[in-house]
XYZ file of C-alpha atoms in Angstrom:
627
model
C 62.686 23.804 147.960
C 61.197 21.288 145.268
C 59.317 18.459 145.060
C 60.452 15.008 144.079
C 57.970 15.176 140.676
C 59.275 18.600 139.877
C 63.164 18.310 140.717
C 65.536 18.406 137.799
C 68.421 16.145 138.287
C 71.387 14.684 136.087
C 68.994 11.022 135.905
C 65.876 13.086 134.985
C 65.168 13.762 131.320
C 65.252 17.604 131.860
C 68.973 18.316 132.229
C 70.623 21.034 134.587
C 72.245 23.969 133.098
C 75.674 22.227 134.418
C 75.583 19.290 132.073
C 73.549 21.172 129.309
C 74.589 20.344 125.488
C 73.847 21.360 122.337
C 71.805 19.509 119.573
C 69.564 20.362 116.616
C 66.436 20.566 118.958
C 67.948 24.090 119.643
C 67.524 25.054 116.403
C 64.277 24.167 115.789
C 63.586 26.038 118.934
C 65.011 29.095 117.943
C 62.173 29.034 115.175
C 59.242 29.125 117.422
C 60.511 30.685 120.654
C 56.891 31.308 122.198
C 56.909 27.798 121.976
C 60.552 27.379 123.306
C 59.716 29.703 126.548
C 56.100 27.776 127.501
C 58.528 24.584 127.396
C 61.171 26.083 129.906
C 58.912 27.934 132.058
C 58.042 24.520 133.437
C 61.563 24.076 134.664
C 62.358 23.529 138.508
C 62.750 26.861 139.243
C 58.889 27.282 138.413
C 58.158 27.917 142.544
C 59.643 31.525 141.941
C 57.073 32.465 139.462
C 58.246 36.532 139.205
C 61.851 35.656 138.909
C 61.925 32.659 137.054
C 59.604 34.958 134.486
C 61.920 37.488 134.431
C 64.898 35.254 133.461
C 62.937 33.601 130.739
C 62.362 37.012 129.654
C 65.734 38.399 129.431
C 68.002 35.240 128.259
C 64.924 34.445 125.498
C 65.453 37.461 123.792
C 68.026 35.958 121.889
C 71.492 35.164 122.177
C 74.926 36.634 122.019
C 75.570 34.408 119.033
C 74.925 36.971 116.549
C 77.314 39.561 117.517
C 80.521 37.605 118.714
C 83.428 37.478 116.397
C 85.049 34.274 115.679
C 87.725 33.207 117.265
C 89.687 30.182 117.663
C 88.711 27.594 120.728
C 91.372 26.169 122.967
C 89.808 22.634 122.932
C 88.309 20.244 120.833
C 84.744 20.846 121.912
C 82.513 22.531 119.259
C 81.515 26.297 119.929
C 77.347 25.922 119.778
C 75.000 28.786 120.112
C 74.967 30.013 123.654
C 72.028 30.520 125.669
C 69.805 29.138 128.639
C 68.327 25.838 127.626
C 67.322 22.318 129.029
C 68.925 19.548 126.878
C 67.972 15.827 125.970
C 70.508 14.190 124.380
C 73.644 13.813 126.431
C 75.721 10.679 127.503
C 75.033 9.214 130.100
C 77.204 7.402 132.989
C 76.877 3.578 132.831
C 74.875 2.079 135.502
C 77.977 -0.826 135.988
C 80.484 2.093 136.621
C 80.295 2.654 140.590
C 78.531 5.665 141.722
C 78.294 7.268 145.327
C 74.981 6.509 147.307
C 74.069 9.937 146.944
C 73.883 11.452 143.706
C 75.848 14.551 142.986
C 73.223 17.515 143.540
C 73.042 20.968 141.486
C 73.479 23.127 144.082
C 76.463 21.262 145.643
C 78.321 21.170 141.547
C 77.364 24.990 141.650
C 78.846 24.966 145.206
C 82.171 23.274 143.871
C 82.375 25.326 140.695
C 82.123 28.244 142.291
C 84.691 27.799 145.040
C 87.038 26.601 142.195
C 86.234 29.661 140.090
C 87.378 31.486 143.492
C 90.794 29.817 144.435
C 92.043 28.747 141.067
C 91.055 31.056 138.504
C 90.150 34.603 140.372
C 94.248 34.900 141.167
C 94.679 34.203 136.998
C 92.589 37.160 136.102
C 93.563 39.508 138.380
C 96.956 38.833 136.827
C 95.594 39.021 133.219
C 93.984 42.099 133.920
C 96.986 43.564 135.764
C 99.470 42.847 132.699
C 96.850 44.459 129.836
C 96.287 47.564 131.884
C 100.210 48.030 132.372
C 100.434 47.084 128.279
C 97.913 50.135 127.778
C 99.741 52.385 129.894
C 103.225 51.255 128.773
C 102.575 52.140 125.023
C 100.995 55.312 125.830
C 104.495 56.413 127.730
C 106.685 54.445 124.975
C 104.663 57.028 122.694
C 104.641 60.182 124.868
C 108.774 59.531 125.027
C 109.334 58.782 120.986
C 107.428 62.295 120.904
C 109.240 64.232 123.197
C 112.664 62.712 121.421
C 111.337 63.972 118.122
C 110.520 67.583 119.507
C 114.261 67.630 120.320
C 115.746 68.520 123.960
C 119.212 69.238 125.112
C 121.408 66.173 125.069
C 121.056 65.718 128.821
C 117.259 64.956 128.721
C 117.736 63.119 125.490
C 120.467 60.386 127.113
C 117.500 60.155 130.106
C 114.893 59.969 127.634
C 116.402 57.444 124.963
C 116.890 55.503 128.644
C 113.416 55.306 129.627
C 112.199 54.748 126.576
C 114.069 51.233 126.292
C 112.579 50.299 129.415
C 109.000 51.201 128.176
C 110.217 49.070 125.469
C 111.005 46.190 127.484
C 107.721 46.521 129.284
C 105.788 46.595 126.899
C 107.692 43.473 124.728
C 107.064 41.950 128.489
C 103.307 43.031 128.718
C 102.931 41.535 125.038
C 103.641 38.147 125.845
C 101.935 37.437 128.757
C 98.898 39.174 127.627
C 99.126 36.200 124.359
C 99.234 33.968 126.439
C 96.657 34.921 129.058
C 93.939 35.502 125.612
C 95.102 31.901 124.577
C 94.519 30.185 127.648
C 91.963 31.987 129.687
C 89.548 34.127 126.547
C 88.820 31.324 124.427
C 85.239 32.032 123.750
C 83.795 28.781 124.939
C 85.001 29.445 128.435
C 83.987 32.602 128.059
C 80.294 31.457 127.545
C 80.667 29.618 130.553
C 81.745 32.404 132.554
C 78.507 34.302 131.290
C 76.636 31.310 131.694
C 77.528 30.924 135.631
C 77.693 34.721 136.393
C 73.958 34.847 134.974
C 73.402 31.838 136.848
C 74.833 32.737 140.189
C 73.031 36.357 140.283
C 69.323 35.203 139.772
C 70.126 32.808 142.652
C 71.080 35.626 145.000
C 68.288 37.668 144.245
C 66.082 35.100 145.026
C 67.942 34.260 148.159
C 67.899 37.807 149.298
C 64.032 37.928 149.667
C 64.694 34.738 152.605
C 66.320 36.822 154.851
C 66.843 33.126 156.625
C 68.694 31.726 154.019
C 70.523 35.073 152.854
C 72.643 35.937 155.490
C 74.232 32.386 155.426
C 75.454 32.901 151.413
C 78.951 32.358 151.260
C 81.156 35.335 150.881
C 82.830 34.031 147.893
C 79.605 33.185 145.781
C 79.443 37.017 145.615
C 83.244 38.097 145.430
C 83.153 35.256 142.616
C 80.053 37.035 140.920
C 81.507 40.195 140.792
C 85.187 39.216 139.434
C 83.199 37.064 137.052
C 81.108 39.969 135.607
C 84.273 42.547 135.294
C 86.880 39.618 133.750
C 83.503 39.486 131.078
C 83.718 42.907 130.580
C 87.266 43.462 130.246
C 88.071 40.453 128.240
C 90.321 40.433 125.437
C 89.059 39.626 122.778
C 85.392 40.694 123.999
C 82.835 38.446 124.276
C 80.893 40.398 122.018
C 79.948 44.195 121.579
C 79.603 46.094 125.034
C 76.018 46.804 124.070
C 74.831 43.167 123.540
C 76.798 42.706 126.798
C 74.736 44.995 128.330
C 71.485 44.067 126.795
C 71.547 40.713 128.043
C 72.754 40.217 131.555
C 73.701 43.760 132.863
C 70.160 44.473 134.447
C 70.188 41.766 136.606
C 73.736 42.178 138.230
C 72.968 46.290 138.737
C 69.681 45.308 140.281
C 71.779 42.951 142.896
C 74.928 45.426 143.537
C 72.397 48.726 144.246
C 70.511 46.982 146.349
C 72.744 44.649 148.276
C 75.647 47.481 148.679
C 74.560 48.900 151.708
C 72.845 45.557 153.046
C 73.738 45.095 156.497
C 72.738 41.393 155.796
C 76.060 40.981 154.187
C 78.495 40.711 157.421
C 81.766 41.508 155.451
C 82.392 45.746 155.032
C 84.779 44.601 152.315
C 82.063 42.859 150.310
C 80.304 45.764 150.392
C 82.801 47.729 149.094
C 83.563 45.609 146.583
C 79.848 46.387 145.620
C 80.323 50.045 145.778
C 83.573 49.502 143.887
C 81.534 47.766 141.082
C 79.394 50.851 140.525
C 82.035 53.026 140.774
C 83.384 51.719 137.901
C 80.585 50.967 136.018
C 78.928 54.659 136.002
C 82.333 55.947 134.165
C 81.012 54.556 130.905
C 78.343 56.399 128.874
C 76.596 53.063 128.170
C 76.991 51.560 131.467
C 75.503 54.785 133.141
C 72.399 54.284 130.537
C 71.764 50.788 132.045
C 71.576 52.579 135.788
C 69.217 54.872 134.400
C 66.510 52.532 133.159
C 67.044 49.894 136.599
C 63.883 50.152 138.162
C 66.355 49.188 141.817
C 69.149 51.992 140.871
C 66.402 54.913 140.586
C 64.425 54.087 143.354
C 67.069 53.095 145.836
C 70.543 54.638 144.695
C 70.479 58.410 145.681
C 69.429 57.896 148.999
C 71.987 54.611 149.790
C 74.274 56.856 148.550
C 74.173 59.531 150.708
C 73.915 57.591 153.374
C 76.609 55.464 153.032
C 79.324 58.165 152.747
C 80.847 57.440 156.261
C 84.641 57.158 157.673
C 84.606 54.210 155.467
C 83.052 54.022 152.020
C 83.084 57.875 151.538
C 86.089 57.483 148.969
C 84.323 55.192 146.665
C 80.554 57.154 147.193
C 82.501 60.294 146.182
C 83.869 58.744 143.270
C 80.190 57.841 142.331
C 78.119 61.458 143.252
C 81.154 63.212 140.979
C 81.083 60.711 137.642
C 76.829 61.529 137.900
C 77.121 65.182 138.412
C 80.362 65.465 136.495
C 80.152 68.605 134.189
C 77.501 70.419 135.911
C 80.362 73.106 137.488
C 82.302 75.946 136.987
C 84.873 75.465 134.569
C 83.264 72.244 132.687
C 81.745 74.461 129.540
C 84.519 73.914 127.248
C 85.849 70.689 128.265
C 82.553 68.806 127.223
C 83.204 67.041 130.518
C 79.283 66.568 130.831
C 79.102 63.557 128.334
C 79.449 61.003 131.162
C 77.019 62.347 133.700
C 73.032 62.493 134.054
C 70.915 64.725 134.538
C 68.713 61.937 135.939
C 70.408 61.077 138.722
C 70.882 65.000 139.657
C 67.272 65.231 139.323
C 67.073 62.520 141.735
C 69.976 63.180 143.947
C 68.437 66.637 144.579
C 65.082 65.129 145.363
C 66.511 63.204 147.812
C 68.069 65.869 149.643
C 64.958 68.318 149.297
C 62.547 65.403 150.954
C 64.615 64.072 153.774
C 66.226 66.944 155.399
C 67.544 64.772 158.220
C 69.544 62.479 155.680
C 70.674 65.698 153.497
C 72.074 67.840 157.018
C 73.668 64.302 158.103
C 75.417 63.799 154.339
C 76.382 67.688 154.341
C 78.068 67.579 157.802
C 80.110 64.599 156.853
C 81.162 66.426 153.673
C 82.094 69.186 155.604
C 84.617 67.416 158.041
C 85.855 65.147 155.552
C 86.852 67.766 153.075
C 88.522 69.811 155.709
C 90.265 66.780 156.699
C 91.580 66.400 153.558
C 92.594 70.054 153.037
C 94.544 69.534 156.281
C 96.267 66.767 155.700
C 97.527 68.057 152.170
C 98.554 71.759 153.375
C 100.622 69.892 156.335
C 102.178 67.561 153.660
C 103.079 70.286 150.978
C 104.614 72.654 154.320
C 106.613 69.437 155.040
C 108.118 69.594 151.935
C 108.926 72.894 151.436
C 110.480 73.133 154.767
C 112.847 70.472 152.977
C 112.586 71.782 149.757
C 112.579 68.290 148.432
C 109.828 66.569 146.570
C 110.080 62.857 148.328
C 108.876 60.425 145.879
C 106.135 59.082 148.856
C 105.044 61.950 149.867
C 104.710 63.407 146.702
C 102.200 60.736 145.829
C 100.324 61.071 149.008
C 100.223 64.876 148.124
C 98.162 63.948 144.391
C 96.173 61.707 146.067
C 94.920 63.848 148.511
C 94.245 66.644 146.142
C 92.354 64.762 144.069
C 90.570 64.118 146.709
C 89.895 67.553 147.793
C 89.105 68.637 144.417
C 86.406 65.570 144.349
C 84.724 66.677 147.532
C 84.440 70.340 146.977
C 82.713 69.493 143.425
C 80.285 67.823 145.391
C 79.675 70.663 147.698
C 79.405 72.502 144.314
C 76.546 70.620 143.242
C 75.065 70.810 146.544
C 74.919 74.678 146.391
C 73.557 74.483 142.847
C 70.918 72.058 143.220
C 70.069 72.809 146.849
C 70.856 77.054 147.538
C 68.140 76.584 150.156
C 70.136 74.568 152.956
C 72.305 77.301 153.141
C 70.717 80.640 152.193
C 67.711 79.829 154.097
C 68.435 76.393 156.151
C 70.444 76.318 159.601
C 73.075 79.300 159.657
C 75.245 76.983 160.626
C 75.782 75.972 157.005
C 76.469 78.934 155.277
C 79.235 79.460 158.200
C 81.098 76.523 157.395
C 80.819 76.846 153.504
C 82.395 80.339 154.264
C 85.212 79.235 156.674
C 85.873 76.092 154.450
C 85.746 78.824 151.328
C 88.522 81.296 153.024
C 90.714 78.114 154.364
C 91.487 76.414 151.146
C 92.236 79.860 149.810
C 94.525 80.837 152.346
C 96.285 77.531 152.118
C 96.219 77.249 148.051
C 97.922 80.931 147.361
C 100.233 80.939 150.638
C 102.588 79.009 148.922
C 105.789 80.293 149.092
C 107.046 78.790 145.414
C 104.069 78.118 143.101
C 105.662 75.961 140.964
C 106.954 74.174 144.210
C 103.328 73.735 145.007
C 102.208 72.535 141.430
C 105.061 69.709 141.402
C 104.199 68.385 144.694
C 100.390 67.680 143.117
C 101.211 66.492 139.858
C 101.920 63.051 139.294
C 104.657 61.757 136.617
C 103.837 61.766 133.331
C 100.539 64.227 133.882
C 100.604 67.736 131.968
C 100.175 70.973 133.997
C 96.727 71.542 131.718
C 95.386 68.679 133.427
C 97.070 69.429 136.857
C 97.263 72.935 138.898
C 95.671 74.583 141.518
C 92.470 75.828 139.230
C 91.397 72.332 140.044
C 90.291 73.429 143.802
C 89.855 77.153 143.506
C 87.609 76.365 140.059
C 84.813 74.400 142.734
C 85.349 77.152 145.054
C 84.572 79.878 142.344
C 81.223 77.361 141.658
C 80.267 77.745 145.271
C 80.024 81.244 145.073
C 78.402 81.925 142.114
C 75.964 79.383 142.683
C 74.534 81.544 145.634
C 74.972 84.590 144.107
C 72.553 83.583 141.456
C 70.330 81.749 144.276
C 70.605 85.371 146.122
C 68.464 87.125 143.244
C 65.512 84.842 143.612
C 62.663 86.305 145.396
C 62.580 83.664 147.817
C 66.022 84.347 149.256
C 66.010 87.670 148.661
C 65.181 88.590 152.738
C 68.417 86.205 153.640
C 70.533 87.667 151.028
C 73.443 88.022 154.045
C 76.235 86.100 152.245
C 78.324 89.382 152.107
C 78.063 89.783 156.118
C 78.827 86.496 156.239
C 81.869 86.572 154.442
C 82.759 90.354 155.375
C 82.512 88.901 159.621
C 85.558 86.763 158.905
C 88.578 87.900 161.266
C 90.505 87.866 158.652
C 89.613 90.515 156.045
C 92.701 91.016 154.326
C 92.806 87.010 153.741
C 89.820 87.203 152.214
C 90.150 90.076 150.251
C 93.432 88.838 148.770
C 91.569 85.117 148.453
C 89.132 87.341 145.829
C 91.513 88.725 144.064
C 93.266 86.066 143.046
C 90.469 84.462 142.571
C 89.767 87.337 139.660
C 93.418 87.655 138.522
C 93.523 83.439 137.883
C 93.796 82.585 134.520
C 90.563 80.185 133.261
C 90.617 80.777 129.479
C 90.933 76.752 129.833
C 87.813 76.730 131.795
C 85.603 79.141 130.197
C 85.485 81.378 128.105
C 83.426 83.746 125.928
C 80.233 86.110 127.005
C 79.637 82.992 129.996
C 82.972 83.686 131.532
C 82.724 87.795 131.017
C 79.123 87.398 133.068
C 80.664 85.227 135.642
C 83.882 87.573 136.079
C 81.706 90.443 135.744
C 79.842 88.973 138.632
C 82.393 87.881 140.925
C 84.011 91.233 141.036
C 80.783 92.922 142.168
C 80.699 90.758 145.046
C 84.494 91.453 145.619
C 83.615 95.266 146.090
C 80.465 95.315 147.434
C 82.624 92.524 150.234
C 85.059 94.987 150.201
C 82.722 97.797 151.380
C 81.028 96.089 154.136
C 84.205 94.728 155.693
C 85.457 98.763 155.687
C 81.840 99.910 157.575
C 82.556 96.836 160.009
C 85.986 98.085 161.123
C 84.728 101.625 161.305
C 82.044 100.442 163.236
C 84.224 98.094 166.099
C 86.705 101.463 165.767
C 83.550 103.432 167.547
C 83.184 100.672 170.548
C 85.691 100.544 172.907
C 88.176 97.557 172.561
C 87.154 96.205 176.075
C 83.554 95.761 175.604
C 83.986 94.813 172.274
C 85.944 91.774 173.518
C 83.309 91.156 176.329
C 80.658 90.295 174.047
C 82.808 88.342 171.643
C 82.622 84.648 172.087
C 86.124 82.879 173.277
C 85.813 79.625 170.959
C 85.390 81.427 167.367
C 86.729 84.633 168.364
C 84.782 86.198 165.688
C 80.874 86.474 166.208
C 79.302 87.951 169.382
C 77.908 85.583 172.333
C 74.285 84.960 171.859
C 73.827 81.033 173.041
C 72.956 79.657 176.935
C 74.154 75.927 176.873
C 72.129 73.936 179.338
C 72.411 72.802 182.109
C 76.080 73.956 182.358
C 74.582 77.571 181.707
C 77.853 78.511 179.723
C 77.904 81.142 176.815
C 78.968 81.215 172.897
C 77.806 82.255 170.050
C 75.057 79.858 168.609
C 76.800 79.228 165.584
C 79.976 77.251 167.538
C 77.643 75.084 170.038
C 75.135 74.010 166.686
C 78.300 72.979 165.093
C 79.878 71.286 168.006
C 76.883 69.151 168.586
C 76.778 67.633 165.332
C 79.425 65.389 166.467
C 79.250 65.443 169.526
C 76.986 66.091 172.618
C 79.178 67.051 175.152
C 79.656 71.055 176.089
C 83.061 72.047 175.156
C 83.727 73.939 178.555
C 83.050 71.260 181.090
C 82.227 68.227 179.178
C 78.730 67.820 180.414
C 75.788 66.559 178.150
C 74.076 69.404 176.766
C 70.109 69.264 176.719
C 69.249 72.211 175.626
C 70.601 75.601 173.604
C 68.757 78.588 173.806
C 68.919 81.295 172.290
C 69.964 84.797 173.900
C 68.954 88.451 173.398
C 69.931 91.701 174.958
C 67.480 91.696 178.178
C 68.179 88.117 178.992
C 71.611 88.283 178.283
């Protein structure tokens, strides 16, 4: 891409960042950096003028120097000031010591070091991060044990505790030594710099690439699998590189910029690549000072929301769920006293919801998905907990399949939470189709959350060892569920919804009123002085027990009122695939009858009729004279 006057090699007397050292000319730099960035800008990579400018930029602001701690190197080279710089003093190969024909290019050392970094030393820090997580969580149970052991317990729990905690012991003695010995050979701080060095390097190049859509798609997979393990050994490290906010400050933007733009690029071949992507943010948007970065990326508020919602598919809806919760975390019911709202922003909500208000298409697409997949998951888990009870045995396997799948649910259904919050309109006033589902999905993970035969049964089968009921029970699903319903209560009393206020029909045309009567009650009768509390939760409580008995009423004038037509033509009219509302839909061309609310479902995901399999084209709508 350069010319032959412009091209920085290792024989030209601008050096490449590969074979850069350190003199005093840095230092006299660092005194007149306006100076310092006219001299680099004329680098090689001077044919990207907006890039290149933007690197100069953001590594001349000045260096991580300053806030790094000492620590002792692991060679015998010296520990300069770290930064992006061309050098001139370095030594040079002798001209009598036999050299290829071709010269050794940049790109092909970056090429090498990369795929080095890759094989050799990726496997070495997925180890060293594996041992100082299991450290972490080894002292924390060594600590939860010496606690319980000074409580007191009967002497057979003390014999199984004084057991477990010498093998915390021994895990964590085990954990200790490797972890020295990973910080001594792999976190010396002049490899670290290097790290930085080539992870700043590697992620400019890519965003350059991916504006060549040519060139792009031919990357190698493991220049960005190398990028990303790079950036996350940095900011794990022990000891740290240097404060999280310096970290942040000086090479964070860039490597957001690539992973929100690139996660969802269908340039990149690999799924798993771009999951590693998602995985990346998912992690990142955890952290109160990571989230901050997303917030002022130019790239994460333009493009984020709407990648987001649409890629939650069969594949990456796990990791996008894990990413729409940590930015609208403490926005629901239950969140007021837990302070759970310091990790989330209000930004992306903002933006979240105008993505869903501006592209209906994309929102009804996202909200159909997170309808099937959450009563997927609300499936799978009631089938797995009636499993065990049948057995009455809490299998270790299925036990953890059983947490992982409620956490799951409860993830989900804090997302349709926020959706009913943020957007009352899709199903108050949007397709009726909506609202139905929200109530069926409501009613379902009632009936299959208080039908347990043994509650505590049912809270041991979700709770994972070591976790505290507090932190684990069944509030954790109804609590989203209570959300829901308040939400469009309080949506009901605006003026514009006031003419569809019919979420009491809704709920009151179930055919199963005494389900959903008890499902309220409970509801009422649950304990969330852990939740909420105070004049909030009295207003809320207050609230929900005005819709239980005006519910309550209506469902008592509907069975008076199917009590005063006679059973047969009641059941004439009633359509055979819900068995609930009354037939009011023509399916064409088949010219087969349902009620509209089953056949607008159906064809969401698929376009077949249900009857005889043929490809609907049309659904019209039925009254009295036609029908």
């Amino acid at each position: 891409m350069d010319d032959e006057e412009t091209r920085v090699t290792h024989s030209t007397r601008q050096k490449p960042c590969c074979c850069s050292s350190y003199d005093s000319d840095f230092t006299r730099n660092l005194k007149d950096p306006a100076k310092y960035r006219a001299k680099g800008s004329r680098g090689h990579c001077s044919s990207i003028p907006e890039t290149s400018a933007h690197v100069t930029a953001e590594c001349s602001e000045g260096t991580l120097e300053d806030e790094m701690t000492d620590k002792p190197a692991s060679s015998d080279q010296s520990e300069p000031e770290y930064g992006y710089r061309q050098m001139h003093h370095m030594k040079t190969v002798s001209k009598d010591i036999d050299m290829p024909t071709a010269a050794l290019l940049e790109e092909e050392l970056l090429d090498v070091l990369l795929w080095l970094y890759h094989v050799g030393l990726a496997s070495n820090f997925k180890q060293a991060s594996y041992y100082m997580t299991h450290q972490a969580q080894s002292i924390l149970l060594l600590e939860e044990t010496d606690k319980q052991i000074r409580e007191g317990a009967c002497s057979g729990q003390l014999k199984l505790l004084k057991e477990a905690r010498n093998e915390y012991r021994e895990e964590v003695i085990d954990c200790v030594r490797h972890c020295a010995w990973f910080r001594i050979s792999l976190f010396a701080r002049w490899k670290q710099r290097g790290m930085f060095a080539l992870c700043m390097w590697v992620v400019q190049l890519l965003l350059v690439l991916s504006n060549m859509d040519s060139v792009f798609v031919y990357v190698p997979e493991y220049y960005l699998e190398a990028l990303v393990d790079c950036f996350h050994v940095l900011r794990k490290s022990d000891p740290p590189l240097a404060p999280s906010t310096s970290f942040i400050k000086r090479g964070l933007n860039s490597f957001v910029t690539f992973i929100v733009t690139h996660f969802n690029d269908p340039r990149i071949s690999s799924a798993d690549l771009r999951d590693l992507l998602l995985q990346s943010i998912s992690v990142l948007v955890q952290y109160r000072e990571y989230l901050t970065a997303f917030e002022s990326n130019e790239a994460a508020t333009h493009r984020m929301p709407k990648a987001l919602l649409s890629a939650f598919d069969n594949r990456s809806w796990i990791p996008v769920t894990n990413i729409l919760l940590r930015l609208c975390k403490g926005s629901g019911f239950g969140f007021s006293k837990n302070g759970e709202s310091s990790s989330s922003s209000f930004l992306f909500q903002r933006l979240l919801k105008e993505a869903c208000t501006n592209d209906e298409g994309l929102f009804s697409a996202f909200l159909n998905r997170l309808f099937n997949t959450l009563s997927w998951t609300m499936t799978e888990f009631s089938v797995s907990v009636r499993e065990m009870q049948e057995k009455y045995q809490v299998v270790e396997f299925q036990q953890r399949k059983c947490s992982v799948i409620f956490d799951l649910s409860c993830n989900l259904a804090r997302i349709l939470e926020f959706c009913t919050r943020e957007i009352p309109q899709a199903f108050l006033s949007g397709p009726e189709t909506n609202l139905r589902r929200l109530t069926e999905l409501i009613v379902f993970i009632l009936n299959n959350i208080i039908s347990a035969a043994d509650a505590e049964f049912f809270d041991m089968s979700v709770r994972r060892n070591g976790q505290s009921s507090e932190k684990v029970n069944r509030g954790m699903i109804l609590a989203p569920l209570v959300g829901m319903i308040l939400n469009l209560l309080d949506a009901t009393n605006l003026a514009e919804f006031h003419e569809n206020n019919y979420l009491v029909d809704v709920f009151a045309s179930m055919d199963c009123p005494n389900t959903v009567h008890y499902g309220f009650q409970y509801l009422l009768d649950f304990n969330w002085d852990g939740s909420s509390s105070g004049e909030a939760y009295a207003a809320k409580y207050e609230q929900l027990e005005n819709f239980l008995s005006l519910l309550t009423c209506r469902i008592v004038e509907q069975l008076d009122k199917l009590d005063c037509v006679g059973e047969t033509d009641a059941e004439d009219r009633i359509c055979c695939i819900c068995v609930t509302y009354e037939v009011d839909a023509l399916i064409e061309p088949c010219l087969h009858k349902c009620c509209y609310g089953c056949i607008t479902r159906h064809l969401l995901n698929c376009q077949r009729c249900f009857f005889c399999n043929t490809t609907v084209t049309n659904v019209r709508r039925m009254d009295e004279k036609t029908g």
